[in-house]
Coordinates of C-alpha atoms in Angstrom, one line a residue:
M30 CA 122.2 -195.2 -19.0
M31 CA 120.0 -197.3 -20.9
W32 CA 121.4 -196.0 -24.4
A33 CA 124.8 -197.5 -23.6
V34 CA 123.0 -201.3 -23.1
W35 CA 123.8 -203.3 -26.3
W36 CA 120.3 -205.4 -26.4
V37 CA 118.3 -202.4 -25.5
W38 CA 119.4 -201.5 -29.4
V39 CA 119.3 -204.6 -30.4
V40 CA 115.4 -205.1 -29.7
A41 CA 114.5 -201.7 -30.8
G42 CA 116.3 -203.3 -34.2
F43 CA 114.1 -206.4 -34.4
A44 CA 110.9 -204.0 -33.6
L45 CA 111.9 -202.0 -36.2
G46 CA 111.9 -204.8 -38.2
V47 CA 108.6 -206.1 -37.3
V48 CA 107.2 -202.5 -38.0
E49 CA 108.7 -203.1 -41.2
V50 CA 106.6 -205.9 -42.2
L51 CA 103.6 -204.3 -41.2
V52 CA 103.8 -201.2 -42.9
P53 CA 104.3 -201.2 -47.4
G54 CA 107.2 -200.1 -48.2
F55 CA 110.9 -200.0 -46.7
I56 CA 110.6 -197.3 -44.3
F57 CA 112.0 -199.1 -41.4
L58 CA 114.2 -201.4 -42.7
G59 CA 117.3 -198.9 -43.2
F60 CA 116.5 -198.2 -39.8
A61 CA 116.6 -201.2 -37.8
I62 CA 119.6 -202.7 -39.4
G63 CA 121.3 -199.5 -38.0
A64 CA 120.0 -200.3 -34.6
V65 CA 121.4 -203.9 -34.7
I66 CA 124.6 -202.5 -36.0
T67 CA 125.1 -200.3 -32.9
G68 CA 123.6 -202.6 -30.8
V69 CA 126.6 -205.3 -32.2
L70 CA 129.0 -202.4 -31.7
V71 CA 128.2 -201.3 -28.3
G72 CA 127.9 -205.2 -27.0
I73 CA 131.8 -205.7 -28.3
G74 CA 132.9 -202.6 -26.6
L75 CA 134.0 -201.2 -29.5
L76 CA 131.7 -197.9 -28.7
G77 CA 131.1 -196.5 -25.1
A78 CA 128.3 -194.7 -23.3
N79 CA 128.0 -191.6 -25.2
V80 CA 124.6 -190.5 -26.3
A81 CA 126.2 -188.4 -29.4
V82 CA 128.2 -190.9 -30.7
L83 CA 126.0 -193.9 -30.5
V84 CA 123.3 -191.7 -32.3
L85 CA 125.6 -190.7 -35.1
V86 CA 126.7 -194.2 -35.7
F87 CA 123.2 -195.1 -35.4
A88 CA 122.8 -192.1 -38.0
L89 CA 125.5 -193.4 -40.5
A90 CA 124.6 -196.9 -40.1
S91 CA 120.9 -196.2 -41.2
L92 CA 122.1 -194.4 -44.1
G93 CA 124.3 -197.3 -45.6
A94 CA 121.8 -199.6 -44.9
W95 CA 119.0 -197.3 -47.2
F96 CA 121.6 -197.0 -49.8
A97 CA 122.6 -200.5 -50.1
L98 CA 118.9 -201.2 -49.6
R99 CA 118.0 -198.7 -52.6
Q100 CA 121.2 -200.6 -54.5
M101 CA 119.5 -204.4 -53.7
F102 CA 116.1 -203.5 -54.6
G103 CA 116.3 -200.3 -57.0
A104 CA 114.8 -196.9 -56.8
R105 CA 110.7 -196.9 -57.3

């Protein structure tokens, strides 16, 4: 199961971070932070191999990161 491997999430997060540098605006940064958070949680054993739970945690972490970034940098 590729979804349950922690480093896949972390590498995806860093790849999204690189894409964020290449694309103007803060589009991919929230997703990058969400992927890294999900990878860390899988790595320390708090999440299992259930794909639905992993996607839910990724979505919630990305949304939380997006709101935090919006508070830090403000709306346009």
